[in-house]
Coordinates of C-alpha atoms in Angstrom, one line a residue:
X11 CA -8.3 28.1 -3.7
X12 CA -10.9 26.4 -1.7
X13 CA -10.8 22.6 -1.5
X14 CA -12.8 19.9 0.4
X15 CA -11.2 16.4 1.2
X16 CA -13.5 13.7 2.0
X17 CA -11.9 10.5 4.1
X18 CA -9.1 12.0 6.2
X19 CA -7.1 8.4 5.8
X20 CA -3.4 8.5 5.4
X21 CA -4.0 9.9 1.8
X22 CA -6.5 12.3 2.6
X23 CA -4.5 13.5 5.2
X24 CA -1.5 13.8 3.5
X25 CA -3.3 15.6 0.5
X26 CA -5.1 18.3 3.2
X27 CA -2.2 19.1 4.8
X28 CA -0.4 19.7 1.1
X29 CA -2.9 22.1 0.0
X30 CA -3.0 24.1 3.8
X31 CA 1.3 24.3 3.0
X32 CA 0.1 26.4 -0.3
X33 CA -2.2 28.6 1.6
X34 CA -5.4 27.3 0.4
X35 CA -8.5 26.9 2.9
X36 CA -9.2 23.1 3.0
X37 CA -12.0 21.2 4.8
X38 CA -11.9 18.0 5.8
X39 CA -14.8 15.7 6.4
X40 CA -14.8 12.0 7.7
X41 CA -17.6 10.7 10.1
X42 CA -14.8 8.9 12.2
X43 CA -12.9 12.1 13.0
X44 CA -11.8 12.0 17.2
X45 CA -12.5 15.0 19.5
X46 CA -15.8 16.6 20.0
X47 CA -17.9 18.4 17.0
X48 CA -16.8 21.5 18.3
X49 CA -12.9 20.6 18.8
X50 CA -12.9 17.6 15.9
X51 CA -9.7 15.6 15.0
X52 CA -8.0 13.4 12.7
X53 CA -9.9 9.7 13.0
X54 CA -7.4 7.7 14.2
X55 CA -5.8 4.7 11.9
X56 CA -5.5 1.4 13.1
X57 CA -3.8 0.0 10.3
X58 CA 0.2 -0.3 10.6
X59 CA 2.3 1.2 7.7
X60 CA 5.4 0.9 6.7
X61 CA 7.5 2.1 3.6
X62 CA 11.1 2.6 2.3
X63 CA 12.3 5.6 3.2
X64 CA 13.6 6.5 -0.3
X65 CA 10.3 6.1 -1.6
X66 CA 8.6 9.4 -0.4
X67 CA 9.1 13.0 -1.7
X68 CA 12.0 15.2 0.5
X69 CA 8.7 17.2 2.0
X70 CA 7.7 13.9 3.6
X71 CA 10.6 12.5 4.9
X72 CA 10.4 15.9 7.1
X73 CA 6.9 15.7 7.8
X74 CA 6.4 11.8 8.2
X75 CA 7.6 10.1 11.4
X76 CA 8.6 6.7 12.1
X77 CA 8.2 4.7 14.9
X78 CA 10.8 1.6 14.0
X79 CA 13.3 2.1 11.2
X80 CA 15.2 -0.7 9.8
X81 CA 18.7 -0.2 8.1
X82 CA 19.0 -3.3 6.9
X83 CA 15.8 -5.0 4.7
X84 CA 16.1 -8.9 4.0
X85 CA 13.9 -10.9 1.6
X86 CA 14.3 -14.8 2.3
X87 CA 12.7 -17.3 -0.9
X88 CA 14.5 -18.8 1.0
X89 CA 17.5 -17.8 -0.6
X90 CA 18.8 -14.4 1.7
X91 CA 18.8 -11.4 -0.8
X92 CA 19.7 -8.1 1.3
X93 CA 17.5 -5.1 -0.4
X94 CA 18.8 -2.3 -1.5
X95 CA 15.8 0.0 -0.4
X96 CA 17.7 2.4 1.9
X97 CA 16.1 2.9 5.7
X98 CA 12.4 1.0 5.8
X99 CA 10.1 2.9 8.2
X100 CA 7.0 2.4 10.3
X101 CA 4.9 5.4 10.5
X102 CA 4.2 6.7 14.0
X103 CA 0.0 7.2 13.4
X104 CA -0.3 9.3 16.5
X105 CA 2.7 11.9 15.5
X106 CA 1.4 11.9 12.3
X107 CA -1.9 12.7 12.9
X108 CA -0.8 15.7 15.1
X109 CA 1.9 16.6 12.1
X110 CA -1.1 17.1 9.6
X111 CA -4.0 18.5 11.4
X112 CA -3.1 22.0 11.6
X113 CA -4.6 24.1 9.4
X114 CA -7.6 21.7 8.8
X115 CA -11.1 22.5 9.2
X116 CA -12.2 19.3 10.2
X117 CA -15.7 18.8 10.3
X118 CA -17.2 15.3 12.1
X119 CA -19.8 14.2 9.1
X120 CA -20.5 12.0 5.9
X121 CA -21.0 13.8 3.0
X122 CA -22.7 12.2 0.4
X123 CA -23.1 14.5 -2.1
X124 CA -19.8 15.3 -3.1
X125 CA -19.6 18.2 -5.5
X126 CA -18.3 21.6 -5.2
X127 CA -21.3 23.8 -5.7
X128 CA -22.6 21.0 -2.7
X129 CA -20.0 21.9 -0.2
X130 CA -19.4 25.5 -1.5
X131 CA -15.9 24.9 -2.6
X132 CA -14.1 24.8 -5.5
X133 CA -13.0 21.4 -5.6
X134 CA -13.5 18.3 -3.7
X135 CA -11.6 15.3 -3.3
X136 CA -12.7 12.0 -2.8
X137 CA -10.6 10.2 -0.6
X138 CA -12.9 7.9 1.0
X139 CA -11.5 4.7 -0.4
X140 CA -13.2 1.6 -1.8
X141 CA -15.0 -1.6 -0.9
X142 CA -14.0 -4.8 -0.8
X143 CA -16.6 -7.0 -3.4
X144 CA -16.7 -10.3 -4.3
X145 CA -14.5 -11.2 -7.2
X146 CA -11.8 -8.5 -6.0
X147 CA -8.2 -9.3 -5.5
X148 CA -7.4 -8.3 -2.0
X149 CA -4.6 -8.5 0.2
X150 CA -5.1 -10.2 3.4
X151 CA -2.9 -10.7 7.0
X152 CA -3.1 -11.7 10.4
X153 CA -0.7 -10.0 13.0
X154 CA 0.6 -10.2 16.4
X155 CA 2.7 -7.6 18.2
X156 CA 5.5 -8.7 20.6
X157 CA 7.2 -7.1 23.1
X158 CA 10.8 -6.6 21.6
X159 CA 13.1 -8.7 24.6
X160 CA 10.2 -11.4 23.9
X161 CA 11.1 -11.5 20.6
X162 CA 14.8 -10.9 20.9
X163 CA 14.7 -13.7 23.3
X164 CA 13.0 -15.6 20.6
X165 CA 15.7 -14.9 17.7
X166 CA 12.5 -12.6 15.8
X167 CA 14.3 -10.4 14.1
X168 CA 13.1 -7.4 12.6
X169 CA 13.9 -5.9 8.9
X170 CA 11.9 -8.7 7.3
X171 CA 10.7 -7.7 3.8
X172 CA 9.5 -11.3 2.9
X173 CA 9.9 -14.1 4.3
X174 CA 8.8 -17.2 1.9
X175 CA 9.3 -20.1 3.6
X176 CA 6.5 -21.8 4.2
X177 CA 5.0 -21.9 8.1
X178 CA 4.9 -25.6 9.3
X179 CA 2.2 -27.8 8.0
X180 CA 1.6 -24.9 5.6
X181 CA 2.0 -26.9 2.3
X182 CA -0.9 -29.2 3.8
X183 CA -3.6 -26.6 4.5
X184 CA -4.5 -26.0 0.7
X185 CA -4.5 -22.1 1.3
X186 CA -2.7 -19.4 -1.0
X187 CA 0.9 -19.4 -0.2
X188 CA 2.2 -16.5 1.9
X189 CA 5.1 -14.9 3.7
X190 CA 6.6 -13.6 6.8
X191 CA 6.3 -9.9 7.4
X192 CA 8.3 -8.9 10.6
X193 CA 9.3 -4.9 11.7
X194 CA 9.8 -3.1 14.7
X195 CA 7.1 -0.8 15.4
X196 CA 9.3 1.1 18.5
X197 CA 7.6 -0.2 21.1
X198 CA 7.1 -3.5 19.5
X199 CA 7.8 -6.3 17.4
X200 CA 4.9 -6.4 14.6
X201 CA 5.2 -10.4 13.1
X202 CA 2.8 -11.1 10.3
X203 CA 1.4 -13.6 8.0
X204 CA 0.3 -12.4 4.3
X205 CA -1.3 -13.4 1.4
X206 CA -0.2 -11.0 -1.2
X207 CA -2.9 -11.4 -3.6
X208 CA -5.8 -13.6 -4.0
X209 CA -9.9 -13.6 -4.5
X210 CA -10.1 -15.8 -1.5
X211 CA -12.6 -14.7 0.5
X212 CA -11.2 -12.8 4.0
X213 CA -13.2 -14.7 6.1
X214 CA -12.0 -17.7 4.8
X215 CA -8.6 -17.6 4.9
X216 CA -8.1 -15.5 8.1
X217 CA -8.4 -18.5 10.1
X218 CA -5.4 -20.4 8.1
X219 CA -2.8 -17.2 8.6
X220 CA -3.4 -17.3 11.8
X221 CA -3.1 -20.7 12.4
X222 CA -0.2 -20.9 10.0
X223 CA 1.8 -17.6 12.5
X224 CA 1.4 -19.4 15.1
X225 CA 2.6 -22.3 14.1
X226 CA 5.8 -20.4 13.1
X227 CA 6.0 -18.5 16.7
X228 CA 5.0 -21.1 18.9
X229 CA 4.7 -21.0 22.4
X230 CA 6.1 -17.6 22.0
X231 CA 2.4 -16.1 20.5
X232 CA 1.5 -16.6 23.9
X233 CA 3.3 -13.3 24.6
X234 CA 1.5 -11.2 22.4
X235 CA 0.8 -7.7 23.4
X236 CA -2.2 -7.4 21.0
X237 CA -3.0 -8.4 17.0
X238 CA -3.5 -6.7 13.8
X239 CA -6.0 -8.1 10.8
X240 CA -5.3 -6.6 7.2
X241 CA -7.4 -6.8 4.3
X242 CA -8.3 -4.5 1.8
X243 CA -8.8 -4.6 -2.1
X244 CA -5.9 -3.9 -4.3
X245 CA -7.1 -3.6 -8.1
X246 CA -10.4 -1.8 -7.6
X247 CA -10.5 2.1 -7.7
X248 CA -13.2 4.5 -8.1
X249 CA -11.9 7.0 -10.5
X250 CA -8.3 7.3 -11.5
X251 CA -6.4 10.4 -9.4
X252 CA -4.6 11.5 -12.3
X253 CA -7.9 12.6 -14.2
X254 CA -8.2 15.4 -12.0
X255 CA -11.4 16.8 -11.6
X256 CA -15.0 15.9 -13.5
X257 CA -17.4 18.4 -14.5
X258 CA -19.0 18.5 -10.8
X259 CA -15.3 19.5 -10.1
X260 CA -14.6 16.3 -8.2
X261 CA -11.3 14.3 -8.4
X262 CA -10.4 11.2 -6.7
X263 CA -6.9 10.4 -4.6
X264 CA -5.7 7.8 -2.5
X265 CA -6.9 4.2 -2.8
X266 CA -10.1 6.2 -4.2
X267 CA -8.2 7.4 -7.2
X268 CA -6.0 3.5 -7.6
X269 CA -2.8 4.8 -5.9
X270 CA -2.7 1.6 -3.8
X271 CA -0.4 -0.5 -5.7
X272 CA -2.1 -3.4 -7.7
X273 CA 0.9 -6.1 -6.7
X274 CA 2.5 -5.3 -3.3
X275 CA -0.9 -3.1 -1.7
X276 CA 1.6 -0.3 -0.5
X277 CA -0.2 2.8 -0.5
X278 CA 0.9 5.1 1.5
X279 CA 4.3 6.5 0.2
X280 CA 2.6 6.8 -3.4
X281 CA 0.2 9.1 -2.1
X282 CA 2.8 11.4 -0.3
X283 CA 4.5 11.6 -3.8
X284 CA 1.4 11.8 -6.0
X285 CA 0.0 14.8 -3.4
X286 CA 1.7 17.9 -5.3
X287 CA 0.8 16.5 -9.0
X288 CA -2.9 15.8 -7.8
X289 CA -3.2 19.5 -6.1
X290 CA -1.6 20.9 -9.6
X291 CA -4.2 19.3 -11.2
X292 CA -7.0 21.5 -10.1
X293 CA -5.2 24.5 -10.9
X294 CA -3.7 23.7 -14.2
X295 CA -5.6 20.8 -15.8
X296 CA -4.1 17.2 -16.1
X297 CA -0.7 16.9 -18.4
X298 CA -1.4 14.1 -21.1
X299 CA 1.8 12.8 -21.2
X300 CA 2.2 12.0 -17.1
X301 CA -2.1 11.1 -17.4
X302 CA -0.8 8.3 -19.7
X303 CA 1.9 7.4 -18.3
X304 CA 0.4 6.8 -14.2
X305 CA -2.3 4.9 -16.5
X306 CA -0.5 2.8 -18.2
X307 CA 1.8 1.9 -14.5
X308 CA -1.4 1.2 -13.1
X309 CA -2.3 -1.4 -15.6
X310 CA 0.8 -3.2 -16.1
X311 CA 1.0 -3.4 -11.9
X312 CA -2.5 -5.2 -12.3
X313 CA -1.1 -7.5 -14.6
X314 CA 1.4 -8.2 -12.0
X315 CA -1.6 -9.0 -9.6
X316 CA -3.2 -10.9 -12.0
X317 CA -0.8 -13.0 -12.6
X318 CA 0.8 -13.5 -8.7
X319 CA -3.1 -14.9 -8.4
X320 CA -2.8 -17.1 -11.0
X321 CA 0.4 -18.4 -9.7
X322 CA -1.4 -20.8 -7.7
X323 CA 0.0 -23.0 -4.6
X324 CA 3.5 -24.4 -4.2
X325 CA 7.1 -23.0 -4.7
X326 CA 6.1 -21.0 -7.4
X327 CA 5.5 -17.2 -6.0
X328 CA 9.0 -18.1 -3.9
X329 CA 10.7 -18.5 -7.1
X330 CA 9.0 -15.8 -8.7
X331 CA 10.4 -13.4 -6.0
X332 CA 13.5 -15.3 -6.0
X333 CA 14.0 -14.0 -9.7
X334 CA 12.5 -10.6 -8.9
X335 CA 14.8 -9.8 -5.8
X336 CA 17.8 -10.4 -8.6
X337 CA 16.8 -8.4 -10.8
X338 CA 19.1 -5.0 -10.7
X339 CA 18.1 -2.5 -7.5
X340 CA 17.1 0.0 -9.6
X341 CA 14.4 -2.1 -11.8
X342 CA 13.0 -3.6 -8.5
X343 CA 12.2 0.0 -7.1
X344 CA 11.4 1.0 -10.3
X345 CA 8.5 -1.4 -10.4
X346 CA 7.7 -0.9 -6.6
X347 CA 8.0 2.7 -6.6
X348 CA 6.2 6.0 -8.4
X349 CA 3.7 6.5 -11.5
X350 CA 6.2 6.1 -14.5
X351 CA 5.0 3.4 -16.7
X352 CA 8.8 3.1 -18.3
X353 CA 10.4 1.4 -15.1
X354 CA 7.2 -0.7 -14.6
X355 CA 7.8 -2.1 -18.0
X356 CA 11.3 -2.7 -18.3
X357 CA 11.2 -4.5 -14.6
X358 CA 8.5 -6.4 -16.3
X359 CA 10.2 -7.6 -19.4
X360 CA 13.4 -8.2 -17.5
X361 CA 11.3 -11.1 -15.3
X362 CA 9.7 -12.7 -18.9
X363 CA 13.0 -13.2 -20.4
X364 CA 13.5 -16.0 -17.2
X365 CA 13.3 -19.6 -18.4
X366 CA 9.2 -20.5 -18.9
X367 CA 10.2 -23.5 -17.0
X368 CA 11.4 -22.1 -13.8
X369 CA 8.6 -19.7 -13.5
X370 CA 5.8 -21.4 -15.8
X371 CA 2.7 -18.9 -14.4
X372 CA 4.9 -16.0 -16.3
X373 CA 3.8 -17.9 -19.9
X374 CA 1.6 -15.2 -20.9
X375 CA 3.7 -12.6 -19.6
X376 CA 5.3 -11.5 -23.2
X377 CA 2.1 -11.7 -24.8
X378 CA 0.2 -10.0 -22.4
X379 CA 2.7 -6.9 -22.3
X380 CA 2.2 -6.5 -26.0
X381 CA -1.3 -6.3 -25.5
X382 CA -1.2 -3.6 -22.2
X383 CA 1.2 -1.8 -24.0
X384 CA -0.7 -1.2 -27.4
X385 CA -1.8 2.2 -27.7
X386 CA -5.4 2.7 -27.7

């Protein structure tokens, strides 16, 4: 098998180095690859990632590397809930990137015609992504890195989930709500302000999450050793991954193919786990029962989106995840976690049977599950 992956992200990456493990040839295009044209390699990602652990097939957990990893994962709302996600990890990009490349034909160049009979291969796989429009719902952060006695010094601990109590003079700035995001990155402290999900425009509330961090950090953000800005769309795709290939024998993956969660904007561990399925795809066809199935995730997680946009300012999202962070482990990584629609479900219709008056933005929750879940 012959296979061309365009946009050597995380995903593509991931994907690429999952078909060279099979034996297949594989080339790999992205105009931001490193190196020279005649010695390309991987482009290198700026973003910072982190994941549980737990969450990524056994042939990742060998593969992957982690610069920081937490043992201990704490959610404040602000009640304390301690997580039971297992070890949380920060990828180490660099390793990474020198993990997957091997095998690779990388070649430095956009393709923009992307079928196989184009690129002389029998499949392709579009893994360039997707763009941010107006109207999307997007997650969006501002982030500093600290050096770790800084923020030792400074009681900054890290193993911070969410942290949803509010940044001082937060409730006045008439922003989205957002939390606390704080892991160790190795060499590093990584402390960030999020907004989860919202159709606020980036540029317009950049200048409030920072403001709000350092207000929370103090004379301490002084310190930093250097920043981080997130933001990237979370309910837009360009074809769904588990379609497999059209009739041009092209199939999507990564945030490409909607396998960046719709409600928390994780990404990366559902691509490791999804990379077998999608590669089994363009050998054997697409299984109807697992097609439907990631579908029917995918829409229910949007829902979730939906409605944490909807949830407006306030206390509210800190009760939501107040609720959500007692539900039983298993339904939380259920709903966090994979492309079977039957934990994303029951998580969901565990948090609708809470009292409309404690979380009053859940309303159309029952209603709106009946809907997703008809068959048609």
């Amino acid at each position: 098998m012959h296979i061309a992956v365009v946009g050597l992200g995380p995903a593509g990456s991931l994907l690429a180095h999952r078909a060279v493990h099979r034996g297949w040839t594989v080339d790999g295009y992205d105009p931001a690859c490193g190196g020279t044209d005649i010695d390309p390699s991987l482009p290198s990602w700026r973003s910072t990632w982190g994941l549980p652990v737990a969450a990524l097939p056994d042939w990742a957990r060998d593969v992957i590397p982690f610069a920081g990893l937490c043992e201990d994962l704490r959610a404040y709302t602000p009640a304390l809930h301690r997580l039971d996600y297992g070890r949380y990890g920060v990828i180490d990009r660099s390793a990474l990137r020198s993990r997957l490349s091997p095998g690779i034909r990388l070649h430095r160049q956009r393709v923009d015609t992307l079928t196989a009979r184009a690129l002389g291969v029998d499949a392709v796989i579009d893994c360039r992504g997707v763009i941010d429009r107006p109207g999307s719902i997007r997650q969006v952060a501002y982030g500093l890195f600290l050096p770790v006695d800084i923020a030792r010094d400074a009681g900054i601990s890290p193993g911070v989930f969410m942290d949803w109590r509010p940044a001082p003079g937060a409730s006045d700035d008439g922003a989205d709500p957002g939390f606390l995001y704080v892991q160790s990155t190795g060499d590093s402290v990584l402390v960030e302000e999020t907004v989860l999900a919202t159709r606020t425009p980036t540029r317009e509330l950049l200048p409030t999450l920072k403001a709000r961090l350092h207000a929370r950090l103090g004379p301490v953000a002084e310190s930093a050793i250097g920043s981080e800005t997130v933001h990237f769309p979370i309910d837009r795709r360009r074809r769904p991954w588990y379609l497999g290939a059209d009739e041009h024998g092209t199939a999507t993956f990564g945030a490409a193919g909607g396998l960046t969660h719709p409600a928390t904007g994780y990404s990366v561990a559902a691509a490791a786990a999804a990379a077998d399925t999608a590669l089994d795809q363009l050998v054997e066809g697409v299984a109807h029962r697992g097609r439907w199935s990631a579908a029917l995730a995918w829409r229910l997680r949007l829902l979730g989106s939906e409605l944490i946009v909807r949830a407006g300012d306030g206390d509210v999202l800190p009760r939501f995840f107040d609720a959500f962070f007692r539900l039983p482990p298993g339904l939380q990584r259920g709903y966090l976690d994979g492309q079977n629609a039957a934990p994303v479900a029951a998580a969901m219709v565990s948090l609708a049977a809470f009292p409309r008056q404690a979380l009053p933005f859940l309303r159309p929750l029952p209603t709106a599950l009946r809907y997703t879940l008809k068959p048609r």
